[in-house]
Coordinates of C-alpha atoms in Angstrom, one line a residue:
Chain A
M26 CA 0.0 0.0 0.0
T27 CA 1.4 3.4 -0.9
N28 CA 0.2 6.8 0.3
K29 CA -1.0 7.5 -3.3
D30 CA -3.2 4.4 -3.3
R31 CA -4.6 5.3 0.0
R32 CA -5.2 8.9 -1.0
E33 CA -7.1 7.6 -4.0
W34 CA -9.5 5.3 -2.2
M35 CA -10.1 7.7 0.7
G36 CA -11.0 10.4 -1.9
L37 CA -13.3 7.9 -3.8
L38 CA -15.0 6.9 -0.5
A39 CA -15.5 10.6 0.5
R40 CA -17.2 11.4 -2.9
S41 CA -19.4 8.3 -2.9
A42 CA -23.1 8.4 -2.2
P43 CA -23.9 7.0 1.2
D44 CA -26.5 4.6 -0.2
S45 CA -24.2 3.2 -2.8
L46 CA -21.4 2.5 -0.2
A47 CA -23.9 1.0 2.2
A48 CA -25.3 -1.3 -0.5
L49 CA -21.8 -2.5 -1.6
I50 CA -20.1 -3.0 1.8
G51 CA -22.7 -5.4 3.2
P52 CA -22.5 -6.5 6.9
L53 CA -19.8 -4.6 8.8
P54 CA -16.9 -6.4 10.4
Q55 CA -16.4 -6.0 14.1
H56 CA -14.8 -2.7 15.0
S57 CA -14.4 -0.1 17.7
F58 CA -14.1 3.7 17.5
A59 CA -10.8 5.2 18.1
R60 CA -12.5 8.5 17.4
A61 CA -16.3 8.5 17.3
P62 CA -17.9 10.0 14.2
E63 CA -17.9 13.8 14.5
I64 CA -19.7 16.3 12.4
G65 CA -17.9 19.6 11.7
A66 CA -16.9 22.1 9.1
V67 CA -14.0 22.5 6.8
M68 CA -13.2 26.1 5.6
V69 CA -12.8 25.8 1.9
R70 CA -10.2 28.1 0.4
G71 CA -9.8 29.6 -3.1
R72 CA -7.1 31.7 -4.6
A73 CA -7.5 35.3 -5.8
G74 CA -7.3 35.3 -9.6
G75 CA -7.5 31.5 -9.6
T76 CA -3.8 31.1 -8.9
G77 CA -2.9 33.9 -6.4
A78 CA -3.0 34.3 -2.7
P79 CA -5.5 32.1 -0.8
F80 CA -8.7 33.4 0.7
N81 CA -11.6 31.8 2.7
L82 CA -14.5 31.0 0.4
G83 CA -16.9 29.4 2.9
E84 CA -17.3 26.2 4.9
M85 CA -18.6 22.8 4.0
S86 CA -20.0 20.2 6.3
V87 CA -17.8 17.1 6.9
T88 CA -17.9 14.0 9.1
R89 CA -14.7 12.4 10.3
C90 CA -14.2 9.1 12.1
T91 CA -11.4 6.7 13.1
I92 CA -12.1 3.0 13.7
Q93 CA -10.1 0.1 14.8
L94 CA -10.7 -3.5 13.5
A95 CA -10.5 -6.5 15.8
D96 CA -7.0 -7.2 14.5
G97 CA -5.9 -3.6 15.5
T98 CA -5.8 -2.1 12.0
V99 CA -6.8 1.6 12.1
G100 CA -9.0 3.2 9.4
H101 CA -9.7 6.9 8.9
A102 CA -12.4 8.7 7.1
W103 CA -13.2 12.4 6.3
V104 CA -16.4 12.5 4.2
Q105 CA -18.5 15.3 2.9
G106 CA -21.9 15.8 4.6
R107 CA -23.3 14.9 8.0
D108 CA -23.8 11.1 7.7
K109 CA -22.1 9.4 10.6
A110 CA -22.9 5.9 9.4
H111 CA -21.3 6.8 6.0
A112 CA -18.2 8.0 7.7
T113 CA -18.0 4.8 9.7
R114 CA -18.3 2.7 6.6
A115 CA -15.7 4.7 4.8
A116 CA -13.3 4.3 7.8
I117 CA -13.9 0.5 7.8
V118 CA -13.2 0.2 4.1
D119 CA -10.0 2.2 4.7
A120 CA -8.9 -0.3 7.4
L121 CA -9.9 -3.3 5.3
M122 CA -7.9 -2.0 2.4
Q123 CA -4.7 -2.3 4.5
G124 CA -5.3 -6.0 5.3
A125 CA -5.2 -9.4 3.7
T126 CA -8.6 -9.0 2.0
A127 CA -7.7 -5.7 0.2
D128 CA -8.1 -7.2 -3.3
E129 CA -11.5 -8.7 -2.5
V130 CA -12.7 -5.3 -1.0
R131 CA -11.3 -3.4 -3.9
G132 CA -13.2 -5.5 -6.4
R133 CA -16.4 -5.6 -4.4
V134 CA -16.6 -1.9 -3.2
L135 CA -14.0 0.4 -4.7
V136 CA -14.3 -0.7 -8.4
P137 CA -18.1 -0.3 -8.6
L138 CA -17.9 3.1 -6.8
A139 CA -15.2 4.3 -9.2
E140 CA -17.3 3.1 -12.1
V141 CA -20.3 5.1 -10.9
A142 CA -18.1 8.2 -10.4
A143 CA -16.5 7.8 -13.8
R144 CA -20.0 7.4 -15.4
R145 CA -21.3 10.5 -13.7
A146 CA -18.3 12.6 -14.8
A147 CA -18.5 11.2 -18.3
T148 CA -22.2 12.1 -18.6
R149 CA -21.5 15.6 -17.4
R150 CA -18.6 16.1 -19.9
A151 CA -20.7 14.7 -22.7
K152 CA -23.7 17.0 -22.0
A153 CA -21.3 19.9 -21.7
A154 CA -19.7 19.0 -25.1
A155 CA -23.2 19.0 -26.7
T156 CA -23.5 22.7 -25.7
K157 CA -20.1 23.7 -27.2
V158 CA -20.6 26.5 -29.7
E159 CA -19.5 25.8 -33.3
F160 CA -18.8 29.2 -34.9
F161 CA -19.1 29.6 -38.7
T162 CA -18.6 32.7 -40.8
M163 CA -21.8 33.9 -42.5
V164 CA -20.6 36.9 -44.5
R165 CA -17.3 38.6 -44.4
G166 CA -17.7 42.3 -44.1
E167 CA -14.7 43.7 -46.0
D168 CA -16.0 43.3 -49.6
Chain B
M20 CA -41.4 56.3 35.6
Y21 CA -39.8 53.0 34.5
V22 CA -42.1 50.0 34.7
A23 CA -40.7 46.5 34.0
V24 CA -43.2 44.4 32.2
K25 CA -43.3 40.9 30.8
G26 CA -45.8 39.0 28.8
G27 CA -46.7 37.9 25.4
E28 CA -45.8 34.2 25.9
R29 CA -49.3 33.0 24.8
A30 CA -49.4 35.5 21.9
I31 CA -45.9 34.3 20.7
E32 CA -46.8 30.6 21.0
N33 CA -50.0 31.1 19.0
A34 CA -48.2 33.2 16.4
H35 CA -45.7 30.4 15.9
A36 CA -48.4 27.9 15.6
W37 CA -50.1 30.0 13.0
L38 CA -46.7 30.4 11.2
A39 CA -46.4 26.6 11.1
E40 CA -49.8 26.3 9.6
E41 CA -49.2 29.1 7.0
R42 CA -45.9 27.4 6.1
R43 CA -47.7 24.3 5.2
G44 CA -50.3 26.1 3.2
D45 CA -53.4 24.3 1.9
P46 CA -53.1 20.8 3.3
T47 CA -54.9 19.4 0.2
V48 CA -51.9 20.4 -1.9
S49 CA -49.1 17.8 -1.4
E50 CA -46.2 18.8 0.8
L51 CA -42.8 19.8 -0.5
S52 CA -40.0 17.4 0.4
I53 CA -36.4 18.5 1.1
A54 CA -35.3 16.4 -1.9
Q55 CA -37.8 18.3 -4.2
I56 CA -36.4 21.7 -3.1
R57 CA -32.8 20.5 -3.4
E58 CA -33.4 19.1 -6.9
Q59 CA -35.9 21.6 -8.4
M60 CA -35.1 24.9 -6.6
T61 CA -31.4 24.3 -7.1
L62 CA -30.4 27.9 -7.7
A63 CA -32.2 29.1 -4.6
V64 CA -30.3 26.3 -2.7
N65 CA -27.1 27.6 -4.2
R66 CA -27.7 31.1 -3.2
V67 CA -28.5 30.0 0.4
M68 CA -25.2 28.0 0.5
A69 CA -23.2 30.9 -1.0
E70 CA -24.5 33.6 1.4
G71 CA -25.0 31.2 4.3
S72 CA -21.4 30.4 3.8
L73 CA -21.9 26.6 4.2
Y74 CA -21.9 24.1 1.4
D75 CA -24.6 21.6 2.3
P76 CA -27.4 21.3 -0.2
D77 CA -29.7 19.3 2.1
L78 CA -29.5 21.8 4.9
A79 CA -30.0 24.7 2.5
A80 CA -33.1 23.1 1.2
L81 CA -34.4 22.5 4.7
A82 CA -33.7 26.2 5.5
I83 CA -35.7 27.3 2.5
K84 CA -38.6 25.1 3.5
Q85 CA -38.5 26.3 7.1
A86 CA -38.2 30.0 6.0
R87 CA -41.3 29.6 3.6
G88 CA -39.0 30.5 0.7
D89 CA -37.7 33.7 2.3
L90 CA -34.0 33.3 1.2
I91 CA -32.5 35.8 3.6
E92 CA -34.3 34.1 6.5
A93 CA -33.0 30.8 5.2
I94 CA -29.5 32.2 5.0
F95 CA -29.9 33.4 8.6
L96 CA -30.8 29.8 9.6
I97 CA -27.7 28.4 7.9
R98 CA -25.5 31.1 9.4
A99 CA -26.8 30.2 12.9
Y100 CA -26.3 26.5 12.3
R101 CA -22.8 26.8 11.0
T102 CA -21.7 28.5 14.3
T103 CA -22.5 25.2 16.1
L104 CA -20.1 23.2 14.0
P105 CA -16.6 22.7 15.2
R106 CA -14.0 23.8 12.6
L107 CA -12.1 20.6 11.8
A108 CA -9.7 22.1 9.3
G109 CA -9.0 24.5 6.5
S110 CA -8.8 23.1 3.0
N111 CA -5.9 23.4 0.6
P112 CA -6.9 26.1 -2.0
V113 CA -9.1 24.5 -4.6
D114 CA -7.7 24.2 -8.1
T115 CA -10.3 25.8 -10.4
G116 CA -8.0 25.1 -13.4
A117 CA -8.8 21.4 -12.9
M118 CA -12.6 22.0 -12.7
V119 CA -14.8 19.6 -14.5
V120 CA -16.8 22.3 -16.3
S121 CA -20.5 22.2 -17.1
R122 CA -20.3 25.8 -18.4
R123 CA -17.3 27.9 -19.6
V124 CA -17.6 31.0 -21.7
S125 CA -15.3 33.8 -22.6
A126 CA -16.4 37.3 -23.8
T127 CA -12.8 38.1 -24.9
F128 CA -11.6 35.1 -27.0
K129 CA -13.9 33.4 -29.4
D130 CA -11.6 30.5 -30.2
A131 CA -10.2 29.8 -26.7
P132 CA -8.8 26.3 -26.3
G133 CA -11.5 24.1 -24.9
G134 CA -14.2 26.2 -26.6
Q135 CA -17.3 28.1 -25.5
I136 CA -19.4 25.6 -23.5
L137 CA -22.8 27.1 -22.8
G138 CA -24.0 24.5 -20.2
P139 CA -27.5 24.7 -18.6
T140 CA -28.0 28.4 -19.0
F141 CA -30.9 30.8 -19.1
D142 CA -29.0 32.9 -21.7
Y143 CA -30.7 32.9 -25.1
T144 CA -34.0 31.8 -23.6
H145 CA -36.8 34.2 -24.6
R146 CA -38.0 34.8 -21.0
L147 CA -41.5 33.9 -22.0
L148 CA -43.6 32.0 -19.4
D149 CA -43.7 28.3 -20.2
F150 CA -47.2 27.3 -19.5
A151 CA -46.3 23.7 -20.2
L152 CA -44.6 23.7 -16.7
M153 CA -48.0 24.4 -15.1
A154 CA -49.2 21.0 -16.2
E155 CA -47.6 18.3 -14.2
G156 CA -46.0 16.4 -17.0
E157 CA -43.4 13.8 -17.5
A158 CA -39.7 14.4 -17.0
P159 CA -38.1 16.1 -20.1
P160 CA -36.1 14.0 -22.4
A161 CA -32.4 13.6 -21.4
A162 CA -30.2 16.4 -22.7
P163 CA -28.2 15.6 -25.8
T164 CA -24.7 14.4 -25.5
A165 CA -21.6 14.7 -27.7
P166 CA -18.2 13.1 -27.6
A167 CA -16.3 15.0 -25.0
D168 CA -12.9 16.5 -25.8
P169 CA -10.4 14.9 -23.5
V170 CA -8.3 18.1 -23.6
A171 CA -8.2 20.1 -20.4
V172 CA -10.0 23.4 -20.3
P173 CA -7.2 25.9 -19.3
H174 CA -7.8 29.3 -17.7
I175 CA -8.1 31.8 -20.5
L176 CA -6.4 34.5 -18.6
G177 CA -3.4 32.2 -18.5
F178 CA -2.7 33.0 -22.1
L179 CA -2.6 36.8 -21.5
D180 CA -0.4 36.1 -18.4
R181 CA 2.0 34.0 -20.5
D182 CA 2.6 37.0 -22.8
G183 CA 2.9 39.4 -19.8
L184 CA -0.2 41.3 -21.1
I185 CA -2.1 41.0 -17.7
E186 CA -0.9 41.5 -14.1
A187 CA 0.3 38.2 -12.6
A188 CA -1.7 36.4 -10.0
T189 CA 1.3 35.1 -8.1
P190 CA 0.7 32.1 -5.8
S191 CA 1.4 32.2 -2.1
D192 CA 0.9 29.8 0.8
L193 CA -0.1 32.4 3.4
T194 CA -3.0 31.4 5.7
P195 CA -5.7 33.9 4.9
P196 CA -7.4 36.0 7.5
D197 CA -10.9 34.8 8.5
L198 CA -13.7 37.3 9.2
T199 CA -15.7 34.5 10.9
R200 CA -13.0 34.2 13.5
E201 CA -11.7 37.8 14.0
P202 CA -13.8 40.9 13.8
L203 CA -13.3 42.8 10.5
E204 CA -10.7 45.5 10.7
L205 CA -10.1 48.1 8.1
P206 CA -8.2 48.6 5.9
A207 CA -8.8 44.9 4.9
D208 CA -6.5 43.0 2.6
R209 CA -7.8 41.5 -0.6
A210 CA -8.3 38.1 1.0
L211 CA -10.7 39.5 3.5
R212 CA -12.5 41.5 0.9
L213 CA -13.0 38.4 -1.3
Q214 CA -14.3 36.4 1.7
S215 CA -16.7 39.2 2.6
L216 CA -18.0 39.6 -1.0
T217 CA -18.5 35.9 -1.7
R218 CA -20.9 35.7 1.3
G219 CA -22.3 39.1 0.7
D220 CA -25.9 39.8 -0.4
E221 CA -26.4 39.1 -4.1
G222 CA -28.6 42.1 -4.6
F223 CA -26.3 44.5 -2.8
V224 CA -23.2 43.3 -4.7
L225 CA -25.1 43.3 -8.0
G226 CA -26.2 46.9 -7.4
L227 CA -22.6 48.1 -6.6
A228 CA -21.2 46.2 -9.6
Y229 CA -23.8 47.8 -11.8
S230 CA -22.9 51.3 -10.4
T231 CA -19.3 50.8 -11.7
Q232 CA -20.7 50.0 -15.1
R233 CA -22.7 53.1 -15.1
G234 CA -19.7 55.3 -14.3
Y235 CA -19.2 55.3 -10.6
A236 CA -15.6 54.1 -10.6
R237 CA -15.8 52.6 -14.0
N238 CA -13.2 49.9 -14.6
H239 CA -14.0 48.7 -18.1
A240 CA -14.6 45.0 -17.3
F241 CA -14.6 42.2 -19.9
V242 CA -15.6 38.8 -18.7
G243 CA -12.3 37.0 -19.6
E244 CA -13.8 33.8 -18.4
L245 CA -16.8 32.5 -16.6
R246 CA -16.8 28.8 -15.6
I247 CA -19.1 26.6 -13.6
G248 CA -18.3 23.1 -12.5
T249 CA -17.1 20.8 -9.8
V250 CA -13.8 20.8 -8.0
A251 CA -12.3 18.4 -5.4
V252 CA -11.7 19.7 -1.9
E253 CA -8.5 18.5 -0.3
V254 CA -7.5 18.6 3.4
D255 CA -4.2 17.8 5.0
I256 CA -4.9 15.0 7.5
P257 CA -2.3 15.2 10.3
E258 CA -2.7 11.6 11.4
L259 CA -1.8 10.5 7.8
G260 CA 0.8 13.1 6.9
F261 CA -0.8 13.7 3.5
A262 CA -3.7 15.4 1.8
V263 CA -7.0 13.6 1.1
E264 CA -10.0 14.6 -1.0
I265 CA -13.0 15.0 1.4
G266 CA -15.6 15.7 -1.3
E267 CA -16.4 17.7 -4.3
I268 CA -18.3 21.0 -4.6
E269 CA -19.8 23.0 -7.4
L270 CA -18.4 26.5 -7.9
T271 CA -18.8 29.5 -10.2
E272 CA -15.7 31.4 -11.1
C273 CA -15.5 34.7 -13.0
E274 CA -12.2 36.4 -14.1
T275 CA -12.5 39.8 -15.5
V276 CA -10.0 41.6 -17.7
N277 CA -10.0 45.3 -16.8
Q278 CA -8.6 48.6 -17.9
F279 CA -4.8 48.6 -18.2
K280 CA -2.3 50.6 -16.3
G281 CA 1.3 51.4 -17.1
S282 CA 3.9 53.9 -16.3
K283 CA 7.2 55.3 -17.7
T284 CA 9.0 52.3 -16.2
E285 CA 6.4 49.6 -16.6
P286 CA 4.7 48.7 -20.0
A287 CA 0.9 48.7 -20.0
Q288 CA -0.8 45.6 -18.6
F289 CA -4.4 44.6 -18.2
T290 CA -5.6 44.2 -14.6
R291 CA -7.9 41.6 -13.0
G292 CA -11.1 41.3 -10.9
Y293 CA -12.0 38.0 -9.4
G294 CA -15.2 36.3 -8.3
L295 CA -15.6 32.8 -6.9
T296 CA -18.9 31.6 -5.3
F297 CA -20.5 28.3 -4.1
G298 CA -22.9 26.6 -6.6
Q299 CA -24.2 27.9 -9.9
T300 CA -24.4 31.6 -9.0
E301 CA -23.0 33.4 -12.0
R302 CA -24.8 36.8 -11.5
K303 CA -23.1 36.9 -8.1
A304 CA -19.7 35.8 -9.3
I305 CA -19.6 38.4 -12.1
S306 CA -20.8 41.1 -9.6
M307 CA -18.1 40.1 -7.1
A308 CA -15.4 40.4 -9.7
L309 CA -16.4 43.9 -10.7
V310 CA -16.6 45.1 -7.1
D311 CA -13.3 43.3 -6.2
R312 CA -11.6 45.3 -9.1
A313 CA -13.2 48.6 -8.0
L314 CA -11.9 48.0 -4.4
R315 CA -8.3 47.5 -5.7
W316 CA -7.9 51.2 -6.6
R317 CA -5.2 51.9 -4.0
E318 CA -3.0 48.9 -4.8
L319 CA -3.2 49.8 -8.5
G320 CA -2.4 53.5 -8.0
E321 CA -5.8 54.8 -9.2
D322 CA -7.7 57.8 -7.9
F323 CA -10.4 57.5 -5.3
T324 CA -13.4 59.1 -7.0
G325 CA -15.6 58.8 -3.9
A326 CA -17.7 56.1 -5.6
P327 CA -19.5 53.7 -3.3
A328 CA -17.9 50.6 -5.0
Q329 CA -14.4 51.9 -4.2
D330 CA -15.2 52.6 -0.6
E331 CA -14.0 49.5 1.4
E332 CA -15.6 50.7 4.6
F333 CA -18.9 51.2 2.9
V334 CA -18.9 48.0 0.9
L335 CA -17.6 45.6 3.6
S336 CA -19.8 47.1 6.4
H337 CA -23.0 46.8 4.4
C338 CA -22.8 43.8 2.1
D339 CA -23.7 41.2 4.7
N340 CA -27.5 40.7 4.6
I341 CA -27.7 39.0 8.0
Q342 CA -26.0 41.9 9.7
A343 CA -28.1 44.3 7.7
T344 CA -31.4 42.6 8.3
G345 CA -30.6 42.0 12.0
F346 CA -30.1 45.7 12.6
L347 CA -32.9 46.8 10.3
E348 CA -35.5 44.5 11.6
H349 CA -34.7 45.0 15.3
I350 CA -36.3 48.4 15.1
K351 CA -39.8 46.8 14.9
L352 CA -39.2 45.1 18.3
P353 CA -40.4 46.8 21.5
H354 CA -38.6 50.1 22.1
Y355 CA -41.2 51.3 24.6
V356 CA -38.7 52.7 27.1
D357 CA -36.5 54.4 24.5
F358 CA -39.6 56.0 23.0
Q359 CA -41.0 57.0 26.4
A360 CA -37.7 58.9 27.0
E361 CA -38.1 60.7 23.6
L362 CA -41.7 61.5 24.4
E363 CA -40.8 63.0 27.8
L364 CA -38.1 65.0 26.2
I365 CA -40.3 66.5 23.4
R366 CA -43.0 67.3 26.0
S367 CA -40.6 69.2 28.2
V368 CA -39.1 71.1 25.2
R369 CA -42.6 72.0 24.1
A370 CA -43.7 73.0 27.6
A371 CA -40.7 75.3 27.9
A372 CA -41.4 76.9 24.6
F373 CA -45.1 77.5 25.4
S374 CA -44.2 79.0 28.8
Q375 CA -41.7 81.4 27.1
M376 CA -44.4 82.4 24.5
E377 CA -46.9 83.1 27.3
A378 CA -44.4 85.1 29.2
A379 CA -43.7 87.2 26.1
E380 CA -47.4 88.0 25.6

């Protein structure tokens, strides 16, 4: 497991719809809370001019949680919104992905979530592409 | 004489009960769900998130329902709720250049790389009432799709920047000041002004922006680029030692290209205004960019013409609709004692005047 892999699946879990993750994960393995699910806010920042100095744009709601599996593996989650059960499930997947069943969990949970996300982004791009303006010159004015 | 009174509990309770009944309206008409408001009143939800300064579509929809569609009241509810949330972190600045765009237009370059993408816009509609929407019909057919260009959609002002034709927007890693944590002090830097404008009242910021177009501190704005789409939000997680995406949000970004400045030592360059807002809120983002530019007069060595949009104290002290409505609406609440004092004063002034007049006769 590299940090890059972990970054990727944590991001995917955070962006996933609570219902989809709940349906895919099935019954939860035994776990305890190292940090109980907590709802809070993250101050989102932008940059002046898109690339310049940072400024505070506004907050977003976020739920974080840290769990420990029976074998001691620790899983973290920071997910958008106020769904504590969703944060718990995301933290459990994070822990499972560090263990022996990682490949099975990836195939059962992460791959379908990634497919849903990719489909959603592709639909958005395709609809946007259909509204792209094709300019054509009617009459040139210099005659 | 000062008389302490209390009362009105029953009247208040009954008023609230009536409010609840009025909120529901005719019970034979089906009730609005939060999901219906979130999905079908999206732009109202976006405005409440932008000015409530909390990105959470479900809560914004709930606030709109509770406020009977009064958006400033809904914004008030969201502002009150957000103060109850612990601040878990500040995000890394979002990368709007990597936005997955649903709309992206430029008024300055027709053939910009990535093209002019109209997206789900009201522009070019005829603004005629569509009576078909009055009939509860089926869902409209899915919007057409076209093969998407895999090419990224770069910031258009980047091209002017590359050639040195526009002032640079140089990155920094400073932690920005936060007006929700420390009281606003003037003069404010640009970061504070942008925070204040992005949560400011849309109508107020629009009016100020319009005033600059009509000549009160005109700054000759072109919309270099307007884009709407989703960006990922990343936070550094201390336990992990690296940044993780915690979700994605929809933003509207407006970059304006404004009148140039130059001097004997520096060649002429265009200047910038910037707007960035939660959700699909382009009227607000364009207005914000114009007012941001007007407020930069000092930094850009321009004259202060006395125009409201240039006056930082005026703009920042009055653009927040919750502050404004709080102070404005409080004057309808009981001021019996204050008014009693005024009444006593005017009676004594008048009595003194009458007795003087009588003495003179």
